[in-house]
């Protein structure tokens, strides 16, 4: 019995909570309210026969019992939602229109005296800030121009000294070339170094070039490193090489 009650309750719950059955019951009650009213509120003493016979004779029309409730249910479940969605869409449009009109009115609204004063103060502060930034930039540009002028002057004054350096160094380079030429071993070292420089090869790949030669040539600013173990001739080095091949 408990299982039967549970199953009946489950069926009734599904039927009553279903949109279709709920709407159908409501439609049937609206179309046949007289049957319910007669059953509950009218006694058999006021009618000529019992209630069931009276209902069958007077309220058993098929359209009222079946056709009209079904049509009403279909209308409520299909057509009414379209009208509801349309009304919701119109409501959204109307709310948007109200907001747009409010924004337009706010834009056209004149500022109060206090708001005008605040706005002027804000604009004034922004102008002062901009002017200050502009002055700082102009000062920076002036400082850079002064530094550039000083740099040009210092380079101009140092030119005579630079010209004198090669004249003094030529004698030292000539002495060094003569010293290397006196040793065939050092000449071979130097010639091998020339090949490494021309090929851009790492001098660490050979043990035939001494550290002493490399250090001496670097000290005289004849060669300089391009990378790890790779050397190239400087301007003095090119002059020195011409002395070596004489």
PDB file of C-alpha atoms in Angstrom:
ATOM      1  CA  UNK A   1       0.000   0.000   0.000  1.00  0.00           C
ATOM      2  CA  UNK A   2       2.832   2.415   0.854  1.00  0.00           C
ATOM      3  CA  UNK A   3       4.444   1.802  -2.524  1.00  0.00           C
ATOM      4  CA  UNK A   4       1.138   2.461  -4.279  1.00  0.00           C
ATOM      5  CA  UNK A   5       0.650   5.704  -2.334  1.00  0.00           C
ATOM      6  CA  UNK A   6       4.168   6.833  -3.142  1.00  0.00           C
ATOM      7  CA  UNK A   7       3.731   6.101  -6.847  1.00  0.00           C
ATOM      8  CA  UNK A   8       0.373   7.915  -6.925  1.00  0.00           C
ATOM      9  CA  UNK A   9       1.843  10.909  -5.114  1.00  0.00           C
ATOM     10  CA  UNK A  10       4.745  10.950  -7.555  1.00  0.00           C
ATOM     11  CA  UNK A  11       2.390  10.859 -10.553  1.00  0.00           C
ATOM     12  CA  UNK A  12       0.185  13.599  -9.114  1.00  0.00           C
ATOM     13  CA  UNK A  13       3.218  15.763  -8.355  1.00  0.00           C
ATOM     14  CA  UNK A  14       4.542  15.408 -11.906  1.00  0.00           C
ATOM     15  CA  UNK A  15       1.118  16.220 -13.364  1.00  0.00           C
ATOM     16  CA  UNK A  16       0.456  19.232 -11.188  1.00  0.00           C
ATOM     17  CA  UNK A  17       3.941  20.720 -11.623  1.00  0.00           C
ATOM     18  CA  UNK A  18       3.993  20.140 -15.399  1.00  0.00           C
ATOM     19  CA  UNK A  19       3.311  23.382 -17.341  1.00  0.00           C
ATOM     20  CA  UNK A  20       0.992  21.581 -19.732  1.00  0.00           C
ATOM     21  CA  UNK A  21      -1.150  19.796 -17.147  1.00  0.00           C
ATOM     22  CA  UNK A  22      -1.206  22.791 -14.833  1.00  0.00           C
ATOM     23  CA  UNK A  23      -2.404  25.053 -17.657  1.00  0.00           C
ATOM     24  CA  UNK A  24      -4.902  22.421 -18.808  1.00  0.00           C
ATOM     25  CA  UNK A  25      -6.424  22.147 -15.320  1.00  0.00           C
ATOM     26  CA  UNK A  26      -6.670  25.930 -15.039  1.00  0.00           C
ATOM     27  CA  UNK A  27      -8.309  26.166 -18.491  1.00  0.00           C
ATOM     28  CA  UNK A  28     -10.760  23.403 -17.693  1.00  0.00           C
ATOM     29  CA  UNK A  29     -11.774  25.120 -14.414  1.00  0.00           C
ATOM     30  CA  UNK A  30     -12.340  28.419 -16.242  1.00  0.00           C
ATOM     31  CA  UNK A  31     -14.496  26.820 -18.920  1.00  0.00           C
ATOM     32  CA  UNK A  32     -16.430  24.561 -16.489  1.00  0.00           C
ATOM     33  CA  UNK A  33     -16.635  26.668 -13.356  1.00  0.00           C
ATOM     34  CA  UNK A  34     -20.381  26.088 -13.173  1.00  0.00           C
ATOM     35  CA  UNK A  35     -19.853  22.379 -12.601  1.00  0.00           C
ATOM     36  CA  UNK A  36     -17.547  23.087  -9.671  1.00  0.00           C
ATOM     37  CA  UNK A  37     -19.853  25.746  -8.268  1.00  0.00           C
ATOM     38  CA  UNK A  38     -22.883  23.422  -8.563  1.00  0.00           C
ATOM     39  CA  UNK A  39     -21.027  20.519  -6.995  1.00  0.00           C
ATOM     40  CA  UNK A  40     -19.779  22.455  -3.970  1.00  0.00           C
ATOM     41  CA  UNK A  41     -22.285  25.204  -3.229  1.00  0.00           C
ATOM     42  CA  UNK A  42     -25.696  24.058  -4.578  1.00  0.00           C
ATOM     43  CA  UNK A  43     -27.732  21.439  -2.700  1.00  0.00           C
ATOM     44  CA  UNK A  44     -29.854  18.833  -4.417  1.00  0.00           C
ATOM     45  CA  UNK A  45     -32.977  20.356  -2.860  1.00  0.00           C
ATOM     46  CA  UNK A  46     -32.722  23.351  -5.197  1.00  0.00           C
ATOM     47  CA  UNK A  47     -32.556  21.275  -8.380  1.00  0.00           C
ATOM     48  CA  UNK A  48     -35.101  18.909  -9.837  1.00  0.00           C
ATOM     49  CA  UNK A  49     -32.816  15.830  -9.763  1.00  0.00           C
ATOM     50  CA  UNK A  50     -29.550  14.737  -8.204  1.00  0.00           C
ATOM     51  CA  UNK A  51     -26.362  16.672  -9.018  1.00  0.00           C
ATOM     52  CA  UNK A  52     -24.787  14.100 -11.329  1.00  0.00           C
ATOM     53  CA  UNK A  53     -27.838  13.784 -13.559  1.00  0.00           C
ATOM     54  CA  UNK A  54     -28.263  17.549 -13.584  1.00  0.00           C
ATOM     55  CA  UNK A  55     -24.626  18.084 -14.603  1.00  0.00           C
ATOM     56  CA  UNK A  56     -24.867  15.421 -17.337  1.00  0.00           C
ATOM     57  CA  UNK A  57     -28.029  16.939 -18.749  1.00  0.00           C
ATOM     58  CA  UNK A  58     -26.936  20.585 -18.631  1.00  0.00           C
ATOM     59  CA  UNK A  59     -23.115  20.777 -18.631  1.00  0.00           C
ATOM     60  CA  UNK A  60     -21.861  17.791 -20.625  1.00  0.00           C
ATOM     61  CA  UNK A  61     -21.117  19.582 -23.869  1.00  0.00           C
ATOM     62  CA  UNK A  62     -17.951  18.180 -25.485  1.00  0.00           C
ATOM     63  CA  UNK A  63     -16.563  21.576 -26.493  1.00  0.00           C
ATOM     64  CA  UNK A  64     -16.675  22.905 -22.945  1.00  0.00           C
ATOM     65  CA  UNK A  65     -15.308  19.706 -21.419  1.00  0.00           C
ATOM     66  CA  UNK A  66     -12.480  18.958 -23.902  1.00  0.00           C
ATOM     67  CA  UNK A  67     -12.124  21.189 -26.959  1.00  0.00           C
ATOM     68  CA  UNK A  68     -12.103  24.652 -25.389  1.00  0.00           C
ATOM     69  CA  UNK A  69      -9.776  23.730 -22.475  1.00  0.00           C
ATOM     70  CA  UNK A  70      -7.275  22.147 -24.908  1.00  0.00           C
ATOM     71  CA  UNK A  71      -7.349  25.158 -27.235  1.00  0.00           C
ATOM     72  CA  UNK A  72      -6.941  27.523 -24.305  1.00  0.00           C
ATOM     73  CA  UNK A  73      -3.980  25.483 -23.066  1.00  0.00           C
ATOM     74  CA  UNK A  74      -2.280  25.604 -26.469  1.00  0.00           C
ATOM     75  CA  UNK A  75      -2.849  29.362 -26.718  1.00  0.00           C
ATOM     76  CA  UNK A  76      -1.498  29.974 -23.224  1.00  0.00           C
ATOM     77  CA  UNK A  77       1.592  27.800 -23.833  1.00  0.00           C
ATOM     78  CA  UNK A  78       2.476  29.013 -27.351  1.00  0.00           C
ATOM     79  CA  UNK A  79       1.019  32.392 -28.253  1.00  0.00           C
ATOM     80  CA  UNK A  80       1.050  34.102 -24.862  1.00  0.00           C
ATOM     81  CA  UNK A  81       4.872  33.693 -24.383  1.00  0.00           C
ATOM     82  CA  UNK A  82       5.424  35.575 -27.660  1.00  0.00           C
ATOM     83  CA  UNK A  83       3.375  38.486 -26.369  1.00  0.00           C
ATOM     84  CA  UNK A  84       5.211  38.263 -23.061  1.00  0.00           C
ATOM     85  CA  UNK A  85       8.605  38.380 -24.791  1.00  0.00           C
ATOM     86  CA  UNK A  86       7.402  41.262 -26.929  1.00  0.00           C
ATOM     87  CA  UNK A  87       6.293  43.157 -23.849  1.00  0.00           C
ATOM     88  CA  UNK A  88       9.658  42.474 -22.204  1.00  0.00           C
ATOM     89  CA  UNK A  89      11.481  43.698 -25.331  1.00  0.00           C
ATOM     90  CA  UNK A  90       9.374  46.866 -25.372  1.00  0.00           C
ATOM     91  CA  UNK A  91      10.131  47.373 -21.693  1.00  0.00           C
ATOM     92  CA  UNK A  92      13.881  47.149 -22.371  1.00  0.00           C
ATOM     93  CA  UNK A  93      13.594  49.591 -25.269  1.00  0.00           C
ATOM     94  CA  UNK A  94      11.599  52.013 -23.136  1.00  0.00           C
ATOM     95  CA  UNK A  95      14.142  51.841 -20.299  1.00  0.00           C
ATOM     96  CA  UNK A  96      16.971  52.472 -22.770  1.00  0.00           C
ATOM     97  CA  UNK A  97      15.069  55.428 -24.220  1.00  0.00           C
ATOM     98  CA  UNK A  98      14.594  56.880 -20.729  1.00  0.00           C
ATOM     99  CA  UNK A  99      18.325  56.550 -19.995  1.00  0.00           C
ATOM    100  CA  UNK A 100      19.225  58.182 -23.322  1.00  0.00           C
ATOM    101  CA  UNK A 101      16.863  61.058 -22.660  1.00  0.00           C
ATOM    102  CA  UNK A 102      18.302  61.466 -19.169  1.00  0.00           C
ATOM    103  CA  UNK A 103      21.852  61.567 -20.571  1.00  0.00           C
ATOM    104  CA  UNK A 104      20.817  64.176 -23.143  1.00  0.00           C
ATOM    105  CA  UNK A 105      19.190  66.266 -20.437  1.00  0.00           C
ATOM    106  CA  UNK A 106      22.293  65.962 -18.236  1.00  0.00           C
ATOM    107  CA  UNK A 107      24.509  67.151 -21.092  1.00  0.00           C
ATOM    108  CA  UNK A 108      22.309  70.183 -21.693  1.00  0.00           C
ATOM    109  CA  UNK A 109      22.050  71.014 -18.008  1.00  0.00           C
ATOM    110  CA  UNK A 110      23.976  74.140 -17.032  1.00  0.00           C
ATOM    111  CA  UNK A 111      26.659  73.903 -14.384  1.00  0.00           C
ATOM    112  CA  UNK A 112      26.111  75.497 -11.027  1.00  0.00           C
ATOM    113  CA  UNK A 113      28.418  78.279  -9.852  1.00  0.00           C
ATOM    114  CA  UNK A 114      30.250  75.886  -7.516  1.00  0.00           C
ATOM    115  CA  UNK A 115      30.701  73.328 -10.287  1.00  0.00           C
ATOM    116  CA  UNK A 116      32.011  76.029 -12.626  1.00  0.00           C
ATOM    117  CA  UNK A 117      34.537  77.170 -10.007  1.00  0.00           C
ATOM    118  CA  UNK A 118      35.699  73.580  -9.421  1.00  0.00           C
ATOM    119  CA  UNK A 119      36.049  73.020 -13.157  1.00  0.00           C
ATOM    120  CA  UNK A 120      38.082  76.202 -13.610  1.00  0.00           C
ATOM    121  CA  UNK A 121      40.375  75.235 -10.723  1.00  0.00           C
ATOM    122  CA  UNK A 122      40.895  71.804 -12.255  1.00  0.00           C
ATOM    123  CA  UNK A 123      41.722  73.300 -15.662  1.00  0.00           C
ATOM    124  CA  UNK A 124      44.075  75.816 -14.036  1.00  0.00           C
ATOM    125  CA  UNK A 125      45.928  73.053 -12.175  1.00  0.00           C
ATOM    126  CA  UNK A 126      46.270  71.032 -15.375  1.00  0.00           C
ATOM    127  CA  UNK A 127      47.654  74.068 -17.215  1.00  0.00           C
ATOM    128  CA  UNK A 128      50.170  74.730 -14.425  1.00  0.00           C
ATOM    129  CA  UNK A 129      51.250  71.106 -14.451  1.00  0.00           C
ATOM    130  CA  UNK A 130      51.660  71.142 -18.232  1.00  0.00           C
ATOM    131  CA  UNK A 131      53.640  74.402 -18.112  1.00  0.00           C
ATOM    132  CA  UNK A 132      55.908  72.979 -15.413  1.00  0.00           C
ATOM    133  CA  UNK A 133      56.590  69.854 -17.457  1.00  0.00           C
ATOM    134  CA  UNK A 134      57.299  71.986 -20.519  1.00  0.00           C
ATOM    135  CA  UNK A 135      59.770  74.164 -18.594  1.00  0.00           C
ATOM    136  CA  UNK A 136      61.540  71.094 -17.223  1.00  0.00           C
ATOM    137  CA  UNK A 137      61.900  69.682 -20.723  1.00  0.00           C
ATOM    138  CA  UNK A 138      63.235  72.988 -22.032  1.00  0.00           C
ATOM    139  CA  UNK A 139      65.787  73.115 -19.206  1.00  0.00           C
ATOM    140  CA  UNK A 140      66.875  69.564 -19.995  1.00  0.00           C
ATOM    141  CA  UNK A 141      67.334  70.503 -23.644  1.00  0.00           C
ATOM    142  CA  UNK A 142      69.408  73.547 -22.684  1.00  0.00           C
ATOM    143  CA  UNK A 143      71.622  71.436 -20.416  1.00  0.00           C
ATOM    144  CA  UNK A 144      72.159  68.891 -23.172  1.00  0.00           C
ATOM    145  CA  UNK A 145      73.045  71.644 -25.637  1.00  0.00           C
ATOM    146  CA  UNK A 146      75.591  73.084 -23.174  1.00  0.00           C
ATOM    147  CA  UNK A 147      77.131  69.647 -22.638  1.00  0.00           C
ATOM    148  CA  UNK A 148      77.305  69.167 -26.402  1.00  0.00           C
ATOM    149  CA  UNK A 149      79.081  72.511 -26.856  1.00  0.00           C
ATOM    150  CA  UNK A 150      81.566  71.659 -24.097  1.00  0.00           C
ATOM    151  CA  UNK A 151      82.209  68.282 -25.685  1.00  0.00           C
ATOM    152  CA  UNK A 152      82.865  69.894 -29.074  1.00  0.00           C
ATOM    153  CA  UNK A 153      85.243  72.418 -27.504  1.00  0.00           C
ATOM    154  CA  UNK A 154      87.158  69.746 -25.595  1.00  0.00           C
ATOM    155  CA  UNK A 155      87.542  67.646 -28.756  1.00  0.00           C
ATOM    156  CA  UNK A 156      88.690  70.688 -30.720  1.00  0.00           C
ATOM    157  CA  UNK A 157      91.330  71.557 -28.106  1.00  0.00           C
ATOM    158  CA  UNK A 158      92.633  67.993 -27.966  1.00  0.00           C
ATOM    159  CA  UNK A 159      93.186  67.664 -31.731  1.00  0.00           C
ATOM    160  CA  UNK A 160      96.805  69.005 -31.716  1.00  0.00           C
ATOM    161  CA  UNK A 161      97.749  66.514 -29.014  1.00  0.00           C
ATOM    162  CA  UNK A 162      96.249  63.636 -31.002  1.00  0.00           C
ATOM    163  CA  UNK A 163      98.266  64.658 -34.039  1.00  0.00           C
ATOM    164  CA  UNK A 164     101.502  64.575 -32.074  1.00  0.00           C
ATOM    165  CA  UNK A 165     100.995  61.034 -30.740  1.00  0.00           C
ATOM    166  CA  UNK A 166     101.631  59.169 -34.019  1.00  0.00           C
ATOM    167  CA  UNK A 167     104.850  61.187 -34.590  1.00  0.00           C
ATOM    168  CA  UNK A 168     106.178  60.085 -31.189  1.00  0.00           C
ATOM    169  CA  UNK A 169     104.947  56.473 -31.596  1.00  0.00           C
ATOM    170  CA  UNK A 170     106.455  55.911 -35.028  1.00  0.00           C
ATOM    171  CA  UNK A 171     109.939  55.641 -33.567  1.00  0.00           C
ATOM    172  CA  UNK A 172     108.721  53.149 -30.952  1.00  0.00           C
ATOM    173  CA  UNK A 173     106.961  51.063 -33.593  1.00  0.00           C
ATOM    174  CA  UNK A 174     110.040  51.117 -35.796  1.00  0.00           C
ATOM    175  CA  UNK A 175     112.237  49.959 -32.894  1.00  0.00           C
ATOM    176  CA  UNK A 176     109.775  47.147 -32.088  1.00  0.00           C
ATOM    177  CA  UNK A 177     109.698  45.949 -35.698  1.00  0.00           C
ATOM    178  CA  UNK A 178     113.508  45.863 -35.840  1.00  0.00           C
ATOM    179  CA  UNK A 179     113.609  43.932 -32.573  1.00  0.00           C
ATOM    180  CA  UNK A 180     111.180  41.283 -33.874  1.00  0.00           C
ATOM    181  CA  UNK A 181     113.064  40.970 -37.185  1.00  0.00           C
ATOM    182  CA  UNK A 182     116.244  40.089 -35.284  1.00  0.00           C
ATOM    183  CA  UNK A 183     114.636  36.802 -34.171  1.00  0.00           C
ATOM    184  CA  UNK A 184     113.457  34.398 -36.873  1.00  0.00           C
ATOM    185  CA  UNK A 185     111.322  32.631 -34.274  1.00  0.00           C
ATOM    186  CA  UNK A 186     109.436  35.841 -33.510  1.00  0.00           C
ATOM    187  CA  UNK A 187     109.121  36.586 -37.236  1.00  0.00           C
ATOM    188  CA  UNK A 188     107.497  33.172 -37.743  1.00  0.00           C
ATOM    189  CA  UNK A 189     105.210  33.842 -34.780  1.00  0.00           C
ATOM    190  CA  UNK A 190     104.239  37.190 -36.245  1.00  0.00           C
ATOM    191  CA  UNK A 191     103.563  35.751 -39.731  1.00  0.00           C
ATOM    192  CA  UNK A 192     101.372  33.029 -38.202  1.00  0.00           C
ATOM    193  CA  UNK A 193      99.481  35.663 -36.230  1.00  0.00           C
ATOM    194  CA  UNK A 194      98.868  37.559 -39.485  1.00  0.00           C
ATOM    195  CA  UNK A 195      97.150  34.469 -40.931  1.00  0.00           C
ATOM    196  CA  UNK A 196      94.966  34.067 -37.833  1.00  0.00           C
ATOM    197  CA  UNK A 197      93.964  37.749 -37.979  1.00  0.00           C
ATOM    198  CA  UNK A 198      93.171  37.606 -41.700  1.00  0.00           C
ATOM    199  CA  UNK A 199      91.053  34.444 -41.258  1.00  0.00           C
ATOM    200  CA  UNK A 200      89.391  35.694 -38.051  1.00  0.00           C
ATOM    201  CA  UNK A 201      90.570  32.545 -36.250  1.00  0.00           C
ATOM    202  CA  UNK A 202      90.909  32.039 -32.514  1.00  0.00           C
ATOM    203  CA  UNK A 203      94.639  32.176 -31.635  1.00  0.00           C
ATOM    204  CA  UNK A 204      94.006  29.819 -28.742  1.00  0.00           C
ATOM    205  CA  UNK A 205      93.753  27.027 -31.309  1.00  0.00           C
ATOM    206  CA  UNK A 206      97.552  27.050 -31.636  1.00  0.00           C
ATOM    207  CA  UNK A 207     100.466  27.035 -29.200  1.00  0.00           C
ATOM    208  CA  UNK A 208     102.919  28.497 -31.715  1.00  0.00           C
ATOM    209  CA  UNK A 209     101.939  32.090 -30.883  1.00  0.00           C
ATOM    210  CA  UNK A 210     103.299  33.102 -27.492  1.00  0.00           C
ATOM    211  CA  UNK A 211     101.423  35.120 -24.920  1.00  0.00           C
ATOM    212  CA  UNK A 212     104.459  37.405 -24.745  1.00  0.00           C
ATOM    213  CA  UNK A 213     104.054  38.459 -28.396  1.00  0.00           C
ATOM    214  CA  UNK A 214     100.324  39.037 -28.023  1.00  0.00           C
ATOM    215  CA  UNK A 215     100.822  41.092 -24.852  1.00  0.00           C
ATOM    216  CA  UNK A 216     103.538  43.203 -26.484  1.00  0.00           C
ATOM    217  CA  UNK A 217     101.461  43.951 -29.584  1.00  0.00           C
ATOM    218  CA  UNK A 218      98.429  44.786 -27.424  1.00  0.00           C
ATOM    219  CA  UNK A 219     100.523  47.070 -25.206  1.00  0.00           C
ATOM    220  CA  UNK A 220     101.708  49.015 -28.266  1.00  0.00           C
ATOM    221  CA  UNK A 221      98.087  49.239 -29.497  1.00  0.00           C
ATOM    222  CA  UNK A 222      98.986  47.297 -32.622  1.00  0.00           C
ATOM    223  CA  UNK A 223      96.257  44.672 -32.217  1.00  0.00           C
ATOM    224  CA  UNK A 224      93.049  44.594 -30.227  1.00  0.00           C
ATOM    225  CA  UNK A 225      90.558  41.892 -29.356  1.00  0.00           C
ATOM    226  CA  UNK A 226      87.402  41.467 -31.393  1.00  0.00           C
ATOM    227  CA  UNK A 227      86.215  38.584 -29.278  1.00  0.00           C
ATOM    228  CA  UNK A 228      87.578  35.757 -27.209  1.00  0.00           C
ATOM    229  CA  UNK A 229      90.911  34.856 -28.784  1.00  0.00           C
ATOM    230  CA  UNK A 230      90.194  36.780 -32.009  1.00  0.00           C
ATOM    231  CA  UNK A 231      92.254  39.874 -32.860  1.00  0.00           C
ATOM    232  CA  UNK A 232      92.343  42.612 -35.484  1.00  0.00           C
ATOM    233  CA  UNK A 233      94.864  45.299 -36.503  1.00  0.00           C
ATOM    234  CA  UNK A 234      94.420  48.865 -35.294  1.00  0.00           C
ATOM    235  CA  UNK A 235      95.480  51.873 -37.367  1.00  0.00           C
ATOM    236  CA  UNK A 236      98.875  51.704 -35.670  1.00  0.00           C
ATOM    237  CA  UNK A 237      98.923  47.992 -36.410  1.00  0.00           C
ATOM    238  CA  UNK A 238      98.515  48.609 -40.125  1.00  0.00           C
ATOM    239  CA  UNK A 239     101.436  51.046 -40.006  1.00  0.00           C
ATOM    240  CA  UNK A 240     103.466  48.530 -37.996  1.00  0.00           C
ATOM    241  CA  UNK A 241     102.718  45.775 -40.524  1.00  0.00           C
ATOM    242  CA  UNK A 242     104.105  47.953 -43.321  1.00  0.00           C
ATOM    243  CA  UNK A 243     107.301  48.321 -41.286  1.00  0.00           C
ATOM    244  CA  UNK A 244     107.505  44.544 -40.859  1.00  0.00           C
ATOM    245  CA  UNK A 245     107.229  43.748 -44.563  1.00  0.00           C
ATOM    246  CA  UNK A 246     109.859  46.280 -45.691  1.00  0.00           C
TER     247      UNK A 246
END
